[in-house]
């Protein structure tokens, strides 16, 4: 199909889309700074650090990990709705047997 701009005019397929928001340079909202954004991007995207390790790191820095998670949750990603899922090990286990903790955790 053909691509249109906001005024319904056809544009070439290789046209760069406009920015999602009209933020001012230096506006890292919902983050407080570029450093905070880049730290979050590093932990989640690059390193894919576990939540437990992030909690430990935040504790070492004297920060509350809930603030970090709350800021991430507030990060706009266009019109993409937030989704999550929970999983649990599905094999019936012998109740008398020993389960490793991850097998009985959601």
mmCIF file of N, CA and C in Angstrom:
data_model
loop_
_atom_site.group_PDB
_atom_site.id
_atom_site.type_symbol
_atom_site.label_atom_id
_atom_site.label_comp_id
_atom_site.label_asym_id
_atom_site.label_seq_id
_atom_site.Cartn_x
_atom_site.Cartn_y
_atom_site.Cartn_z
ATOM 1 N N UNK A 1 0.807 -1.184 0.000
ATOM 2 C CA UNK A 1 0.000 0.000 0.000
ATOM 3 C C UNK A 1 0.853 1.252 0.000
ATOM 4 N N UNK A 2 0.199 2.350 -0.188
ATOM 5 C CA UNK A 2 0.857 3.654 -0.210
ATOM 6 C C UNK A 2 0.862 4.265 1.187
ATOM 7 N N UNK A 3 1.873 5.079 1.440
ATOM 8 C CA UNK A 3 2.032 5.727 2.740
ATOM 9 C C UNK A 3 1.572 7.174 2.614
ATOM 10 N N UNK A 4 0.820 7.643 3.634
ATOM 11 C CA UNK A 4 0.335 9.026 3.660
ATOM 12 C C UNK A 4 0.902 9.744 4.874
ATOM 13 N N UNK A 5 0.968 11.066 4.772
ATOM 14 C CA UNK A 5 1.369 11.868 5.928
ATOM 15 C C UNK A 5 0.135 12.290 6.707
ATOM 16 N N UNK A 6 0.305 13.116 7.722
ATOM 17 C CA UNK A 6 -0.808 13.529 8.579
ATOM 18 C C UNK A 6 -1.868 14.310 7.812
ATOM 19 N N UNK A 7 -1.487 14.930 6.692
ATOM 20 C CA UNK A 7 -2.434 15.700 5.873
ATOM 21 C C UNK A 7 -3.058 14.845 4.770
ATOM 22 N N UNK A 8 -2.849 13.522 4.832
ATOM 23 C CA UNK A 8 -3.385 12.556 3.862
ATOM 24 C C UNK A 8 -2.775 12.681 2.476
ATOM 25 N N UNK A 9 -1.576 13.246 2.399
ATOM 26 C CA UNK A 9 -0.863 13.315 1.126
ATOM 27 C C UNK A 9 0.069 12.119 1.024
ATOM 28 N N UNK A 10 0.150 11.519 -0.171
ATOM 29 C CA UNK A 10 1.043 10.386 -0.361
ATOM 30 C C UNK A 10 2.492 10.849 -0.255
ATOM 31 N N UNK A 11 3.315 10.032 0.387
ATOM 32 C CA UNK A 11 4.740 10.325 0.533
ATOM 33 C C UNK A 11 5.537 9.125 0.050
ATOM 34 N N UNK A 12 6.775 9.346 -0.415
ATOM 35 C CA UNK A 12 7.604 8.224 -0.856
ATOM 36 C C UNK A 12 7.819 7.210 0.263
ATOM 37 N N UNK A 13 7.968 5.956 -0.090
ATOM 38 C CA UNK A 13 8.117 4.872 0.891
ATOM 39 C C UNK A 13 9.334 5.050 1.786
ATOM 40 N N UNK A 14 10.373 5.743 1.299
ATOM 41 C CA UNK A 14 11.590 5.904 2.097
ATOM 42 C C UNK A 14 11.590 7.179 2.944
ATOM 43 N N UNK A 15 10.429 7.837 3.074
ATOM 44 C CA UNK A 15 10.332 9.047 3.884
ATOM 45 C C UNK A 15 10.497 8.697 5.358
ATOM 46 N N UNK A 16 11.322 9.466 6.048
ATOM 47 C CA UNK A 16 11.549 9.246 7.478
ATOM 48 C C UNK A 16 10.326 9.731 8.241
ATOM 49 N N UNK A 17 9.790 8.910 9.150
ATOM 50 C CA UNK A 17 8.602 9.336 9.906
ATOM 51 C C UNK A 17 8.928 10.499 10.840
ATOM 52 N N UNK A 18 7.933 11.321 11.133
ATOM 53 C CA UNK A 18 8.164 12.432 12.057
ATOM 54 C C UNK A 18 8.367 11.893 13.469
ATOM 55 N N UNK A 19 8.975 12.698 14.342
ATOM 56 C CA UNK A 19 9.155 12.239 15.728
ATOM 57 C C UNK A 19 7.805 11.998 16.392
ATOM 58 N N UNK A 20 7.777 11.057 17.363
ATOM 59 C CA UNK A 20 6.535 10.724 18.050
ATOM 60 C C UNK A 20 6.024 11.864 18.906
ATOM 61 N N UNK A 21 6.917 12.636 19.484
ATOM 62 C CA UNK A 21 6.505 13.740 20.342
ATOM 63 C C UNK A 21 7.284 14.980 19.964
ATOM 64 N N UNK A 22 6.835 16.085 20.448
ATOM 65 C CA UNK A 22 7.531 17.344 20.184
ATOM 66 C C UNK A 22 8.294 17.781 21.430
ATOM 67 N N UNK A 23 9.079 16.901 21.996
ATOM 68 C CA UNK A 23 9.851 17.223 23.194
ATOM 69 C C UNK A 23 10.968 18.203 22.855
ATOM 70 N N UNK A 24 11.285 19.006 23.844
ATOM 71 C CA UNK A 24 12.392 19.939 23.714
ATOM 72 C C UNK A 24 13.710 19.184 23.869
ATOM 73 N N UNK A 25 14.785 19.642 23.224
ATOM 74 C CA UNK A 25 16.085 18.996 23.427
ATOM 75 C C UNK A 25 16.428 18.990 24.919
ATOM 76 N N UNK A 26 16.907 17.870 25.389
ATOM 77 C CA UNK A 26 17.254 17.756 26.799
ATOM 78 C C UNK A 26 16.102 17.303 27.682
ATOM 79 N N UNK A 27 14.910 17.127 27.093
ATOM 80 C CA UNK A 27 13.761 16.645 27.861
ATOM 81 C C UNK A 27 13.766 15.120 27.828
ATOM 82 N N UNK A 28 14.088 14.515 28.942
ATOM 83 C CA UNK A 28 14.186 13.051 29.037
ATOM 84 C C UNK A 28 12.984 12.467 29.766
ATOM 85 N N UNK A 29 11.902 13.216 29.858
ATOM 86 C CA UNK A 29 10.695 12.780 30.546
ATOM 87 C C UNK A 29 10.259 11.402 30.034
ATOM 88 N N UNK A 30 9.940 10.451 30.887
ATOM 89 C CA UNK A 30 9.716 10.561 32.319
ATOM 90 C C UNK A 30 10.986 10.403 33.150
ATOM 91 N N UNK A 31 12.148 10.320 32.512
ATOM 92 C CA UNK A 31 13.415 10.204 33.241
ATOM 93 C C UNK A 31 13.871 11.597 33.658
ATOM 94 N N UNK A 32 14.672 11.671 34.716
ATOM 95 C CA UNK A 32 15.140 12.967 35.214
ATOM 96 C C UNK A 32 16.314 13.504 34.424
ATOM 97 N N UNK A 33 17.032 12.616 33.710
ATOM 98 C CA UNK A 33 18.216 13.053 32.973
ATOM 99 C C UNK A 33 18.569 12.018 31.911
ATOM 100 N N UNK A 34 19.482 12.411 31.047
ATOM 101 C CA UNK A 34 19.989 11.497 30.037
ATOM 102 C C UNK A 34 20.715 10.322 30.705
ATOM 103 N N UNK A 35 21.449 10.601 31.783
ATOM 104 C CA UNK A 35 22.155 9.546 32.507
ATOM 105 C C UNK A 35 21.175 8.495 33.044
ATOM 106 N N UNK A 36 20.060 8.955 33.615
ATOM 107 C CA UNK A 36 19.058 8.026 34.143
ATOM 108 C C UNK A 36 18.467 7.172 33.018
ATOM 109 N N UNK A 37 18.171 7.798 31.877
ATOM 110 C CA UNK A 37 17.640 7.054 30.727
ATOM 111 C C UNK A 37 18.649 6.023 30.232
ATOM 112 N N UNK A 38 19.896 6.457 30.049
ATOM 113 C CA UNK A 38 20.918 5.558 29.519
ATOM 114 C C UNK A 38 21.241 4.416 30.484
ATOM 115 N N UNK A 39 21.194 4.684 31.783
ATOM 116 C CA UNK A 39 21.401 3.618 32.771
ATOM 117 C C UNK A 39 20.295 2.582 32.660
ATOM 118 N N UNK A 40 19.064 3.044 32.555
ATOM 119 C CA UNK A 40 17.922 2.136 32.422
ATOM 120 C C UNK A 40 18.014 1.338 31.135
ATOM 121 N N UNK A 41 18.327 2.013 30.045
ATOM 122 C CA UNK A 41 18.469 1.317 28.760
ATOM 123 C C UNK A 41 19.573 0.263 28.833
ATOM 124 N N UNK A 42 20.668 0.586 29.497
ATOM 125 C CA UNK A 42 21.779 -0.359 29.646
ATOM 126 C C UNK A 42 21.354 -1.585 30.451
ATOM 127 N N UNK A 43 20.692 -1.351 31.589
ATOM 128 C CA UNK A 43 20.304 -2.463 32.464
ATOM 129 C C UNK A 43 19.271 -3.377 31.818
ATOM 130 N N UNK A 44 18.290 -2.796 31.147
ATOM 131 C CA UNK A 44 17.201 -3.597 30.603
ATOM 132 C C UNK A 44 17.455 -4.107 29.195
ATOM 133 N N UNK A 45 17.996 -3.246 28.337
ATOM 134 C CA UNK A 45 18.131 -3.616 26.927
ATOM 135 C C UNK A 45 19.466 -4.279 26.619
ATOM 136 N N UNK A 46 20.548 -3.677 27.044
ATOM 137 C CA UNK A 46 21.881 -4.180 26.715
ATOM 138 C C UNK A 46 22.264 -5.390 27.561
ATOM 139 N N UNK A 47 22.220 -5.248 28.870
ATOM 140 C CA UNK A 47 22.666 -6.296 29.781
ATOM 141 C C UNK A 47 21.543 -7.289 30.092
ATOM 142 N N UNK A 48 20.287 -6.820 30.021
ATOM 143 C CA UNK A 48 19.114 -7.622 30.382
ATOM 144 C C UNK A 48 19.273 -8.186 31.796
ATOM 145 N N UNK A 49 19.647 -7.282 32.696
ATOM 146 C CA UNK A 49 19.880 -7.650 34.091
ATOM 147 C C UNK A 49 18.582 -8.107 34.753
ATOM 148 N N UNK A 50 18.679 -9.115 35.590
ATOM 149 C CA UNK A 50 17.507 -9.629 36.298
ATOM 150 C C UNK A 50 16.992 -8.589 37.287
ATOM 151 N N UNK A 51 15.712 -8.711 37.631
ATOM 152 C CA UNK A 51 15.100 -7.787 38.589
ATOM 153 C C UNK A 51 15.813 -7.846 39.936
ATOM 154 N N UNK A 52 16.194 -9.047 40.364
ATOM 155 C CA UNK A 52 16.894 -9.186 41.637
ATOM 156 C C UNK A 52 18.229 -8.461 41.643
ATOM 157 N N UNK A 53 18.967 -8.547 40.541
ATOM 158 C CA UNK A 53 20.255 -7.856 40.453
ATOM 159 C C UNK A 53 20.062 -6.339 40.369
ATOM 160 N N UNK A 54 19.006 -5.899 39.673
ATOM 161 C CA UNK A 54 18.713 -4.461 39.625
ATOM 162 C C UNK A 54 18.361 -3.961 41.022
ATOM 163 N N UNK A 55 17.565 -4.752 41.766
ATOM 164 C CA UNK A 55 17.225 -4.378 43.137
ATOM 165 C C UNK A 55 18.489 -4.204 43.973
ATOM 166 N N UNK A 56 19.432 -5.130 43.829
ATOM 167 C CA UNK A 56 20.689 -5.070 44.586
ATOM 168 C C UNK A 56 21.479 -3.821 44.203
ATOM 169 N N UNK A 57 21.584 -3.547 42.918
ATOM 170 C CA UNK A 57 22.323 -2.382 42.439
ATOM 171 C C UNK A 57 21.689 -1.092 42.958
ATOM 172 N N UNK A 58 20.376 -1.002 42.893
ATOM 173 C CA UNK A 58 19.682 0.188 43.388
ATOM 174 C C UNK A 58 19.941 0.362 44.888
ATOM 175 N N UNK A 59 19.932 -0.755 45.633
ATOM 176 C CA UNK A 59 20.221 -0.705 47.072
ATOM 177 C C UNK A 59 21.639 -0.183 47.316
ATOM 178 N N UNK A 60 22.605 -0.665 46.543
ATOM 179 C CA UNK A 60 23.993 -0.221 46.705
ATOM 180 C C UNK A 60 24.144 1.273 46.418
ATOM 181 N N UNK A 61 23.343 1.779 45.480
ATOM 182 C CA UNK A 61 23.392 3.195 45.134
ATOM 183 C C UNK A 61 22.530 4.036 46.069
ATOM 184 N N UNK A 62 21.848 3.402 47.026
ATOM 185 C CA UNK A 62 20.985 4.139 47.936
ATOM 186 C C UNK A 62 19.697 4.599 47.279
ATOM 187 N N UNK A 63 19.257 3.886 46.257
ATOM 188 C CA UNK A 63 18.043 4.250 45.530
ATOM 189 C C UNK A 63 16.963 3.203 45.761
ATOM 190 N N UNK A 64 15.744 3.585 45.484
ATOM 191 C CA UNK A 64 14.613 2.678 45.619
ATOM 192 C C UNK A 64 14.294 2.098 44.244
ATOM 193 N N UNK A 65 14.398 0.794 44.114
ATOM 194 C CA UNK A 65 14.171 0.161 42.815
ATOM 195 C C UNK A 65 12.748 0.401 42.311
ATOM 196 N N UNK A 66 11.800 0.651 43.213
ATOM 197 C CA UNK A 66 10.422 0.897 42.783
ATOM 198 C C UNK A 66 10.315 2.165 41.955
ATOM 199 N N UNK A 67 11.167 3.165 42.243
ATOM 200 C CA UNK A 67 11.176 4.388 41.436
ATOM 201 C C UNK A 67 11.607 4.083 40.004
ATOM 202 N N UNK A 68 12.627 3.257 39.869
ATOM 203 C CA UNK A 68 13.106 2.877 38.536
ATOM 204 C C UNK A 68 12.011 2.155 37.759
ATOM 205 N N UNK A 69 11.390 1.162 38.401
ATOM 206 C CA UNK A 69 10.343 0.394 37.720
ATOM 207 C C UNK A 69 9.151 1.283 37.363
ATOM 208 N N UNK A 70 8.791 2.196 38.242
ATOM 209 C CA UNK A 70 7.679 3.102 37.983
ATOM 210 C C UNK A 70 7.979 3.999 36.779
ATOM 211 N N UNK A 71 9.202 4.499 36.701
ATOM 212 C CA UNK A 71 9.595 5.342 35.573
ATOM 213 C C UNK A 71 9.561 4.554 34.273
ATOM 214 N N UNK A 72 10.038 3.327 34.305
ATOM 215 C CA UNK A 72 10.004 2.485 33.101
ATOM 216 C C UNK A 72 8.563 2.270 32.663
ATOM 217 N N UNK A 73 7.689 2.015 33.612
ATOM 218 C CA UNK A 73 6.282 1.796 33.286
ATOM 219 C C UNK A 73 5.638 3.037 32.677
ATOM 220 N N UNK A 74 6.143 4.225 33.011
ATOM 221 C CA UNK A 74 5.590 5.477 32.486
ATOM 222 C C UNK A 74 6.184 5.871 31.136
ATOM 223 N N UNK A 75 7.178 5.119 30.663
ATOM 224 C CA UNK A 75 7.838 5.469 29.413
ATOM 225 C C UNK A 75 6.886 5.271 28.239
ATOM 226 N N UNK A 76 6.602 6.342 27.479
ATOM 227 C CA UNK A 76 5.691 6.197 26.343
ATOM 228 C C UNK A 76 6.370 5.450 25.193
ATOM 229 N N UNK A 77 5.614 4.556 24.597
ATOM 230 C CA UNK A 77 6.103 3.815 23.429
ATOM 231 C C UNK A 77 5.030 3.920 22.356
ATOM 232 N N UNK A 78 4.778 5.137 21.892
ATOM 233 C CA UNK A 78 3.741 5.334 20.892
ATOM 234 C C UNK A 78 2.399 4.878 21.436
ATOM 235 N N UNK A 79 1.676 4.116 20.625
ATOM 236 C CA UNK A 79 0.358 3.626 21.017
ATOM 237 C C UNK A 79 0.391 2.167 21.437
ATOM 238 N N UNK A 80 1.568 1.664 21.796
ATOM 239 C CA UNK A 80 1.699 0.265 22.178
ATOM 240 C C UNK A 80 1.184 0.086 23.603
ATOM 241 N N UNK A 81 0.219 -0.802 23.755
ATOM 242 C CA UNK A 81 -0.322 -1.070 25.087
ATOM 243 C C UNK A 81 0.639 -1.959 25.868
ATOM 244 N N UNK A 82 0.718 -1.733 27.193
ATOM 245 C CA UNK A 82 1.574 -2.551 28.054
ATOM 246 C C UNK A 82 0.948 -3.923 28.192
ATOM 247 N N UNK A 83 1.754 -4.966 28.027
ATOM 248 C CA UNK A 83 1.277 -6.332 28.184
ATOM 249 C C UNK A 83 2.296 -7.111 29.005
ATOM 250 N N UNK A 84 1.815 -8.079 29.747
ATOM 251 C CA UNK A 84 2.704 -8.957 30.484
ATOM 252 C C UNK A 84 2.033 -10.319 30.601
ATOM 253 N N UNK A 85 2.798 -11.285 31.024
ATOM 254 C CA UNK A 85 2.237 -12.599 31.242
ATOM 255 C C UNK A 85 2.943 -13.255 32.403
ATOM 256 N N UNK A 86 2.272 -14.216 33.000
ATOM 257 C CA UNK A 86 2.853 -15.000 34.085
ATOM 258 C C UNK A 86 2.900 -16.445 33.636
ATOM 259 N N UNK A 87 3.939 -17.133 34.049
ATOM 260 C CA UNK A 87 4.097 -18.526 33.670
ATOM 261 C C UNK A 87 4.410 -19.344 34.909
ATOM 262 N N UNK A 88 4.091 -20.618 34.838
ATOM 263 C CA UNK A 88 4.402 -21.525 35.924
ATOM 264 C C UNK A 88 4.734 -22.875 35.311
ATOM 265 N N UNK A 89 5.679 -23.568 35.890
ATOM 266 C CA UNK A 89 6.067 -24.896 35.432
ATOM 267 C C UNK A 89 4.828 -25.774 35.408
ATOM 268 N N UNK A 90 4.557 -26.445 34.288
ATOM 269 C CA UNK A 90 3.284 -27.107 34.108
ATOM 270 C C UNK A 90 3.243 -28.600 34.321
ATOM 271 N N UNK A 91 4.315 -29.224 34.640
ATOM 272 C CA UNK A 91 4.308 -30.666 34.835
ATOM 273 C C UNK A 91 3.817 -30.978 36.240
ATOM 274 N N UNK A 92 2.895 -31.939 36.341
ATOM 275 C CA UNK A 92 2.423 -32.332 37.670
ATOM 276 C C UNK A 92 3.585 -32.911 38.461
ATOM 277 N N UNK A 93 3.768 -32.373 39.625
ATOM 278 C CA UNK A 93 4.878 -32.819 40.472
ATOM 279 C C UNK A 93 4.336 -33.701 41.581
ATOM 280 N N UNK A 94 5.146 -34.597 42.022
ATOM 281 C CA UNK A 94 4.804 -35.461 43.146
ATOM 282 C C UNK A 94 4.848 -34.603 44.411
ATOM 283 N N UNK A 95 3.694 -34.403 45.083
ATOM 284 C CA UNK A 95 3.684 -33.549 46.273
ATOM 285 C C UNK A 95 4.637 -34.013 47.355
ATOM 286 N N UNK A 96 4.939 -35.303 47.370
ATOM 287 C CA UNK A 96 5.867 -35.819 48.384
ATOM 288 C C UNK A 96 7.310 -35.597 47.970
ATOM 289 N N UNK A 97 7.520 -35.279 46.678
ATOM 290 C CA UNK A 97 8.877 -35.095 46.161
ATOM 291 C C UNK A 97 9.421 -33.713 46.460
ATOM 292 N N UNK A 98 10.687 -33.547 46.213
ATOM 293 C CA UNK A 98 11.329 -32.253 46.411
ATOM 294 C C UNK A 98 11.193 -31.419 45.144
ATOM 295 N N UNK A 99 10.679 -30.221 45.289
ATOM 296 C CA UNK A 99 10.598 -29.286 44.176
ATOM 297 C C UNK A 99 11.665 -28.218 44.347
ATOM 298 N N UNK A 100 12.327 -27.884 43.258
ATOM 299 C CA UNK A 100 13.206 -26.730 43.331
ATOM 300 C C UNK A 100 12.323 -25.505 43.342
ATOM 301 N N UNK A 101 12.724 -24.418 43.972
ATOM 302 C CA UNK A 101 11.847 -23.237 44.127
ATOM 303 C C UNK A 101 11.277 -22.706 42.817
ATOM 304 N N UNK A 102 12.057 -22.721 41.722
ATOM 305 C CA UNK A 102 11.549 -22.146 40.479
ATOM 306 C C UNK A 102 10.402 -22.958 39.914
ATOM 307 N N UNK A 103 10.270 -24.225 40.278
ATOM 308 C CA UNK A 103 9.217 -25.074 39.734
ATOM 309 C C UNK A 103 7.862 -24.765 40.359
ATOM 310 N N UNK A 104 7.833 -24.078 41.476
ATOM 311 C CA UNK A 104 6.582 -23.802 42.168
ATOM 312 C C UNK A 104 6.339 -22.313 42.331
ATOM 313 N N UNK A 105 6.933 -21.512 41.456
ATOM 314 C CA UNK A 105 6.817 -20.064 41.529
ATOM 315 C C UNK A 105 6.168 -19.544 40.262
ATOM 316 N N UNK A 106 5.280 -18.568 40.413
ATOM 317 C CA UNK A 106 4.664 -17.934 39.251
ATOM 318 C C UNK A 106 5.507 -16.756 38.839
#
